[in-house]
Coordinates of C-alpha atoms in Angstrom, one line a residue:
X21 CA 79.5 110.0 50.2
X22 CA 81.7 108.7 53.1
X23 CA 84.8 107.4 52.7
X24 CA 86.4 107.0 55.2
X25 CA 90.4 107.8 54.7
X26 CA 93.2 106.6 57.2
X27 CA 95.2 110.7 56.6
X28 CA 92.6 111.2 58.8
X29 CA 94.8 110.0 61.6
X30 CA 98.1 110.1 60.4
X31 CA 100.3 113.3 58.9
X32 CA 101.1 111.4 55.7
X33 CA 99.1 108.9 53.1
X34 CA 102.1 106.1 52.5
X35 CA 104.5 107.3 56.2
X36 CA 103.9 103.6 58.4
X37 CA 106.1 105.4 60.8
X38 CA 105.6 108.1 61.4
X39 CA 102.5 107.4 62.4
X40 CA 103.5 105.8 65.6
X41 CA 104.5 109.5 66.8
X42 CA 100.8 111.0 66.3
X43 CA 98.0 111.0 67.8
X44 CA 98.5 110.5 70.7
X45 CA 96.5 112.7 71.9
X46 CA 94.0 111.2 74.4
X47 CA 96.3 111.5 77.4
X48 CA 95.7 108.5 79.9
X49 CA 97.4 106.9 83.6
X50 CA 96.4 103.6 82.8
X51 CA 98.4 103.1 79.2
X52 CA 101.8 103.3 82.5
X53 CA 104.8 104.0 80.7
X54 CA 104.0 102.4 77.8
X55 CA 104.3 104.4 74.6
X56 CA 102.9 102.8 71.7
X57 CA 101.6 99.7 71.2
X58 CA 104.5 97.6 69.7
X59 CA 102.8 95.0 67.5
X60 CA 101.8 91.5 66.8
X61 CA 99.3 90.8 64.3
X62 CA 98.3 87.1 64.1
X63 CA 95.7 85.7 61.4
X64 CA 96.5 89.3 59.8
X65 CA 94.6 88.8 56.8
X66 CA 94.1 91.0 54.7
X67 CA 94.9 94.2 57.6
X68 CA 92.6 94.5 59.8
X69 CA 94.2 94.6 62.9
X70 CA 96.7 96.8 60.4
X71 CA 93.9 99.3 59.8
X72 CA 91.8 99.3 63.1
X73 CA 94.4 100.1 64.9
X74 CA 95.3 103.7 61.8
X75 CA 92.4 104.6 62.8
X76 CA 91.8 104.6 66.4
X77 CA 94.9 106.8 66.4
X78 CA 96.9 105.4 69.3
X79 CA 100.5 105.5 68.4
X80 CA 102.5 102.0 67.8
X81 CA 104.4 100.1 65.3
X82 CA 103.5 96.9 63.9
X83 CA 107.2 94.4 64.1
X84 CA 105.3 91.7 62.5
X85 CA 102.0 89.6 60.8
X86 CA 101.0 86.5 60.5
X87 CA 99.2 84.7 57.8
X88 CA 99.3 81.3 55.9
X89 CA 96.3 82.8 53.0
X90 CA 99.0 83.8 50.3
X91 CA 96.3 85.7 48.5
X92 CA 95.5 86.9 52.1
X93 CA 99.6 88.1 51.9
X94 CA 99.2 89.3 48.4
X95 CA 96.4 91.7 49.0
X96 CA 98.5 93.4 52.7
X97 CA 101.6 93.5 51.0
X98 CA 100.3 95.1 48.7
X99 CA 98.2 97.8 50.6
X100 CA 100.3 97.7 53.4
X101 CA 103.9 96.1 53.8
X102 CA 104.3 98.0 50.6
X103 CA 104.7 101.9 52.2
X104 CA 107.3 101.4 54.4
X105 CA 110.7 102.0 53.3
X106 CA 111.6 98.6 53.6
X107 CA 108.8 97.2 51.6
X108 CA 110.2 93.1 51.9
X109 CA 111.1 93.5 55.9
X110 CA 106.8 93.8 56.7
X111 CA 105.6 91.2 54.2
X112 CA 103.4 88.7 56.3
X113 CA 104.8 86.3 57.7
X114 CA 103.7 82.8 55.9
X115 CA 105.2 80.8 58.4
X116 CA 102.6 78.8 60.4
X117 CA 101.7 79.7 64.5
X118 CA 101.6 76.6 65.5
X119 CA 105.2 76.7 64.9
X120 CA 106.3 79.1 66.3
X121 CA 108.8 79.3 70.0
X122 CA 108.7 81.0 72.8
X123 CA 112.2 82.5 71.6
X124 CA 111.3 83.5 68.6
X125 CA 108.5 85.7 70.1
X126 CA 110.2 87.3 72.6
X127 CA 112.4 88.0 70.7
X128 CA 110.1 91.1 69.3
X129 CA 109.7 92.8 72.4
X130 CA 106.2 93.2 71.7
X131 CA 103.4 94.9 73.7
X132 CA 100.4 94.0 71.8
X133 CA 99.2 91.0 70.5
X134 CA 96.1 91.1 67.9
X135 CA 93.9 88.0 66.1
X136 CA 91.5 86.8 64.7
X137 CA 91.7 82.9 65.0
X138 CA 89.6 80.5 62.4
X139 CA 86.1 81.0 63.2
X140 CA 85.4 77.7 61.0
X141 CA 85.0 75.7 64.6
X142 CA 82.2 77.4 65.5
X143 CA 80.0 78.7 63.4
X144 CA 76.6 78.0 63.4
X145 CA 76.4 76.3 60.2
X146 CA 79.8 74.5 60.0
X147 CA 80.7 71.7 62.4
X148 CA 81.3 73.1 65.2
X149 CA 83.8 70.6 66.4
X150 CA 85.2 73.0 68.5
X151 CA 89.1 72.1 70.3
X152 CA 88.5 68.7 67.8
X153 CA 89.1 70.7 64.8
X154 CA 93.3 71.5 63.1
X155 CA 92.1 74.7 62.6
X156 CA 92.3 76.2 65.9
X157 CA 95.5 74.3 66.8
X158 CA 97.2 77.6 66.2
X159 CA 94.6 79.9 68.8
X160 CA 96.2 77.2 71.1
X161 CA 99.5 77.1 70.3
X162 CA 98.8 81.2 70.8
X163 CA 97.3 80.6 74.0
X164 CA 100.0 77.9 75.6
X165 CA 102.4 80.1 74.3
X166 CA 101.3 83.1 76.1
X167 CA 101.5 81.4 78.7
X168 CA 105.0 81.1 79.0
X169 CA 106.3 83.9 78.1
X170 CA 108.7 86.0 80.2
X171 CA 107.8 88.9 79.3
X172 CA 104.2 88.3 78.1
X173 CA 102.0 91.1 75.9
X174 CA 99.8 94.1 77.9
X175 CA 97.2 94.1 75.7
X176 CA 96.0 91.7 73.9
X177 CA 92.5 91.7 71.6
X178 CA 90.7 88.6 69.8
X179 CA 87.8 89.0 67.2
X180 CA 85.9 86.4 66.6
X181 CA 82.3 84.7 65.4
X182 CA 79.1 84.9 67.4
X183 CA 78.9 82.1 68.8
X184 CA 82.9 81.7 70.2
X185 CA 81.4 82.5 73.8
X186 CA 79.6 78.8 74.1
X187 CA 82.8 77.1 72.6
X188 CA 85.7 74.9 75.0
X189 CA 88.3 77.3 73.4
X190 CA 87.1 79.9 75.3
X191 CA 86.7 78.7 78.2
X192 CA 90.9 77.4 78.1
X193 CA 91.8 81.3 76.4
X194 CA 89.3 82.8 80.7
X195 CA 91.2 79.4 82.0
X196 CA 94.8 81.4 80.2
X197 CA 94.1 85.3 81.1
X198 CA 93.1 84.2 85.7
X199 CA 95.9 81.6 85.0
X200 CA 98.1 85.0 83.6
X201 CA 96.3 87.6 86.5
X202 CA 95.5 89.7 82.9
X203 CA 91.9 91.8 84.0
X204 CA 89.4 91.7 81.0
X205 CA 86.1 92.2 79.4
X206 CA 84.2 90.1 76.5
X207 CA 82.0 91.7 73.6
X208 CA 78.7 91.0 71.1
X209 CA 79.0 94.3 69.0
X210 CA 77.8 94.6 65.3
X211 CA 78.0 97.6 63.3
X212 CA 74.9 99.4 63.6
X213 CA 75.6 99.7 66.7
X214 CA 78.3 102.0 65.7
X215 CA 76.4 103.9 61.7
X216 CA 77.8 101.3 60.1
X217 CA 74.4 99.8 57.8
X218 CA 75.4 96.0 58.1
X219 CA 74.3 93.4 60.5
X220 CA 77.9 91.6 61.9
X221 CA 77.5 90.4 65.4
X222 CA 81.0 89.5 67.1
X223 CA 82.4 88.2 69.5
X224 CA 84.7 90.9 70.6
X225 CA 87.7 89.7 73.4
X226 CA 89.8 92.5 74.9
X227 CA 92.4 91.9 77.8
X228 CA 95.3 93.2 80.0
X229 CA 98.2 92.8 81.8
X230 CA 97.7 93.5 85.6
X231 CA 100.6 95.1 87.2
X232 CA 101.5 94.2 90.8
X233 CA 102.8 96.8 92.0
X234 CA 103.1 98.2 96.6
X235 CA 103.3 100.9 95.5
X236 CA 99.3 101.7 94.3
X237 CA 97.0 104.3 95.7
X238 CA 95.6 101.7 98.7
X239 CA 92.5 104.4 98.8
X240 CA 91.4 103.6 95.5
X241 CA 89.5 100.7 93.6
X242 CA 92.7 99.9 91.4
X243 CA 93.5 96.9 94.2
X244 CA 92.9 93.9 92.3
X245 CA 92.4 91.1 94.5
X246 CA 93.5 88.5 92.1
X247 CA 91.7 85.6 93.4
X248 CA 88.4 87.2 94.1
X249 CA 88.1 87.8 90.6
X250 CA 88.5 85.2 88.8
X251 CA 86.0 85.4 86.2
X252 CA 84.9 82.0 84.0
X253 CA 82.4 81.2 81.7
X254 CA 79.3 80.9 84.6
X255 CA 80.0 84.5 86.2
X256 CA 81.7 86.6 83.7
X257 CA 78.9 88.8 81.6
X258 CA 79.3 89.6 78.0
X259 CA 78.5 93.6 77.6
X260 CA 76.7 94.8 74.0
X261 CA 78.3 98.0 74.8
X262 CA 81.8 99.9 75.1
X263 CA 81.8 101.7 78.3
X264 CA 81.2 105.5 78.1
X265 CA 81.3 105.0 74.3
X266 CA 78.1 106.9 72.9
X267 CA 76.4 103.7 70.0
X268 CA 74.9 105.1 67.3
X269 CA 70.2 103.7 67.6
X270 CA 69.2 102.1 64.8
X271 CA 67.0 105.3 63.5
X272 CA 70.6 107.3 63.0
X273 CA 72.3 104.5 61.0
X274 CA 73.9 106.2 57.5
X275 CA 71.7 105.3 54.7
X276 CA 73.4 102.2 52.4
X277 CA 74.0 105.2 49.8
X278 CA 76.9 106.9 51.5
X279 CA 79.5 103.4 50.8
X280 CA 78.5 102.3 47.1
X281 CA 81.1 103.0 44.4
X282 CA 80.9 106.5 42.4
X283 CA 80.1 105.0 39.7
X284 CA 76.8 102.6 41.4
X285 CA 74.1 103.8 38.9
X286 CA 75.8 102.9 35.9
X287 CA 74.6 100.8 33.3
X288 CA 78.7 99.3 33.5
X289 CA 78.6 99.0 37.0
X290 CA 75.5 97.2 37.1
X291 CA 76.1 94.7 34.8
X292 CA 79.4 93.7 36.0
X293 CA 78.3 92.7 39.2
X294 CA 74.2 92.0 38.1
X295 CA 73.2 88.8 39.1
X296 CA 72.2 85.9 35.9
X297 CA 69.3 85.5 35.1
X298 CA 68.8 82.3 35.7
X299 CA 69.9 82.0 39.1
X300 CA 67.1 85.1 39.9
X301 CA 64.3 82.8 38.5
X302 CA 65.3 79.3 40.0
X303 CA 66.3 80.8 43.7
X304 CA 66.4 84.6 43.4
X305 CA 63.2 84.7 46.2
X306 CA 65.5 83.9 48.9
X307 CA 68.1 87.3 48.0
X308 CA 67.6 89.5 51.3
X309 CA 67.2 92.9 49.0
X310 CA 68.2 96.1 49.9
X311 CA 68.1 100.2 47.6
X312 CA 71.0 102.9 48.4
X313 CA 67.5 105.0 51.3
X314 CA 68.2 101.6 53.8
X315 CA 70.2 101.7 56.8
X316 CA 71.4 98.2 57.4
X317 CA 72.9 95.0 55.3
X318 CA 73.3 91.4 56.4
X319 CA 76.2 90.2 56.7
X320 CA 78.4 89.2 53.9
X321 CA 80.1 86.0 54.5
X322 CA 83.1 84.9 52.4
X323 CA 80.6 82.4 50.3
X324 CA 79.1 85.9 48.9
X325 CA 78.0 85.2 45.3
X326 CA 78.6 82.1 45.9
X327 CA 75.8 80.8 47.6
X328 CA 72.0 82.2 48.1
X329 CA 70.7 82.4 51.0
X330 CA 72.6 83.6 54.3
X331 CA 75.7 84.8 52.4
X332 CA 75.2 89.3 52.4
X333 CA 72.5 91.3 50.8
X334 CA 72.3 92.6 47.5
X335 CA 71.0 95.3 46.4
X336 CA 68.1 96.6 44.3
X337 CA 69.2 100.1 41.0
X338 CA 65.4 100.1 39.8
X339 CA 62.1 101.0 42.8
X340 CA 60.1 101.8 40.2
X341 CA 59.5 97.7 41.2
X342 CA 58.3 95.0 43.6
X343 CA 59.1 91.7 44.1
X344 CA 55.6 89.8 44.0
X345 CA 56.6 86.0 46.2
X346 CA 54.8 84.0 43.0
X347 CA 55.7 85.4 39.6
X348 CA 60.2 85.1 39.7
X349 CA 59.6 86.8 36.4
X350 CA 59.0 90.6 38.7
X351 CA 62.6 90.4 39.8
X352 CA 64.2 90.7 37.1
X353 CA 63.1 94.6 35.9
X354 CA 64.2 95.6 39.7
X355 CA 68.2 95.6 38.0
X356 CA 69.7 93.4 41.3
X357 CA 73.1 92.9 41.7
X358 CA 75.8 92.5 43.7
X359 CA 77.0 94.6 46.3
X360 CA 81.5 95.3 45.0
X361 CA 84.3 93.9 47.2
X362 CA 85.1 97.4 47.0
X363 CA 82.1 98.6 48.4
X364 CA 82.4 95.8 51.0
X365 CA 85.3 96.8 52.6
X366 CA 83.6 99.8 53.2
X367 CA 80.7 98.8 55.0
X368 CA 83.4 97.4 57.2
X369 CA 85.7 100.6 57.6
X370 CA 88.4 100.7 55.7
X371 CA 90.1 103.3 54.2
X372 CA 89.8 104.5 50.6
X373 CA 92.9 103.8 50.2
X374 CA 92.7 100.1 50.8
X375 CA 92.2 98.4 47.2
X376 CA 92.8 95.2 46.8
X377 CA 95.8 94.0 44.2
X378 CA 94.6 93.7 40.6
X379 CA 95.7 90.6 40.3
X380 CA 92.9 89.2 43.1
X381 CA 89.5 88.0 40.9
X382 CA 85.7 89.6 42.5
X383 CA 85.1 86.3 43.4
X384 CA 88.4 86.2 46.0
X385 CA 88.0 89.5 46.8
X386 CA 84.3 88.5 48.4
X387 CA 85.8 85.9 49.9
X388 CA 89.0 87.4 51.5
X389 CA 86.2 90.3 53.2
X390 CA 84.0 88.5 54.3
X391 CA 87.1 86.8 56.3
X392 CA 87.4 89.3 57.4
X393 CA 86.7 92.4 61.0
X394 CA 85.2 95.4 61.4
X395 CA 87.7 98.1 61.7
X396 CA 85.7 100.4 63.8
X397 CA 85.3 98.5 66.6
X398 CA 88.4 97.3 66.9
X399 CA 89.4 100.8 66.7
X400 CA 86.6 101.6 69.1
X401 CA 87.5 98.9 71.2
X402 CA 91.3 99.3 70.9
X403 CA 90.4 102.9 72.0
X404 CA 88.9 101.6 75.2
X405 CA 91.4 99.2 75.5
X406 CA 94.7 101.4 76.1
X407 CA 93.8 104.5 77.9
X408 CA 90.6 104.2 80.0
X409 CA 90.4 100.0 80.8
X410 CA 92.1 100.5 83.5
X411 CA 90.0 103.3 84.6
X412 CA 86.0 101.4 84.0
X413 CA 88.3 98.7 86.7
X414 CA 86.3 95.1 87.5
X415 CA 83.6 96.9 84.4
X416 CA 82.9 93.1 84.2
X417 CA 81.1 92.0 87.5
X418 CA 81.0 95.7 88.4
X419 CA 78.7 97.7 86.2
X420 CA 75.4 99.2 87.6
X421 CA 74.3 99.2 83.9
X422 CA 74.8 96.2 82.9
X423 CA 71.7 94.4 83.1
X424 CA 70.6 97.6 81.2
X425 CA 73.1 96.9 78.9
X426 CA 72.0 93.6 77.9
X427 CA 68.5 94.8 77.7
X428 CA 69.0 97.0 75.5
X429 CA 71.2 95.8 72.7
X430 CA 69.4 92.1 73.0
X431 CA 67.8 92.4 69.3
X432 CA 71.1 92.7 67.6
X433 CA 70.7 89.7 65.7
X434 CA 67.0 90.0 65.0
X435 CA 68.4 90.4 61.8
X436 CA 71.7 89.3 61.9
X437 CA 73.3 86.6 58.9
X438 CA 76.1 84.4 61.3
X439 CA 76.7 82.1 58.8
X440 CA 80.4 82.6 57.7

């Protein structure tokens, strides 16, 4: 079974502070004098951004994480804060983000902001109230504070649901980046491009503060005329791949079996996660059914196991039987079960040592991981942002392969369910 371990990028399993001093083996001139990321983690959830940075191998320190979800904070503190010598000092701050002041944010002297704002205002199945939804207030507040900071962060990474790119919130984001002279690039990426058997197409945006140095190389393209590089929703190009990253073809994706629990085929495991017979008989034909040899699963949302259609795939253990769409009873001997929360975290590339606390129920686990992100994708974006982004100056407008990228990945959402 293929399990990712955070110890692959650090010399200790519990020395969180030591991570900041290791793995700086991707030398580049792009990070100027920055030797590590000093991170503020907004909407920290169960730690997806933290683990993404850990997996990336970039030296880092999380100065503070923020989230108001008490269940998510319990998971974060259980897995991450508790590993520090002084756990209380590193607990998630549950203060509302839209109450943070400029003075408070400046006191951290952070050079990196990571965030995954609430996606409900932008989802296909939601009301799509956009900036009229109160859940966007904290995101808008952060953009306002960004403009007010005397020393704004050098690096910013944002993750959100597919569809955010059509929102007024995205327009506000681009306006803010242009106003503050950030160089930025947007992406649409899904885990199957990174070898993971899961469809979860998402919007990402990385940004780096442009330093206007008079002594920059006069004969290079790094001298950017900021006023001529304004990017708006009308001329922005959303990349479908990360430049210089070798993406996975569909036939090279790992099989589901590599991400399953060791006891996945036991009766005990089956009965713990089995789909109730009554539900199979009434709505069973709406399930997206996968076997251990399949190489993709549909997007797992926070409503997984609560609703049937569009919330994620289920696993068939007995492949000697096939479903007959006209005979609901044909589903019974197939031994259909839900994927466990732990299995779904593996699809999301969380390290194997990540665990849900005993106090978290299975249903709560599904909800929390459904609201999280894919650590593999974010880790690769962070590496690109920190080590290579300036090497690809203006890739958002001048990359000659943009059309090829868009064409080659245009079918990436063909089987995706983005219903969070």
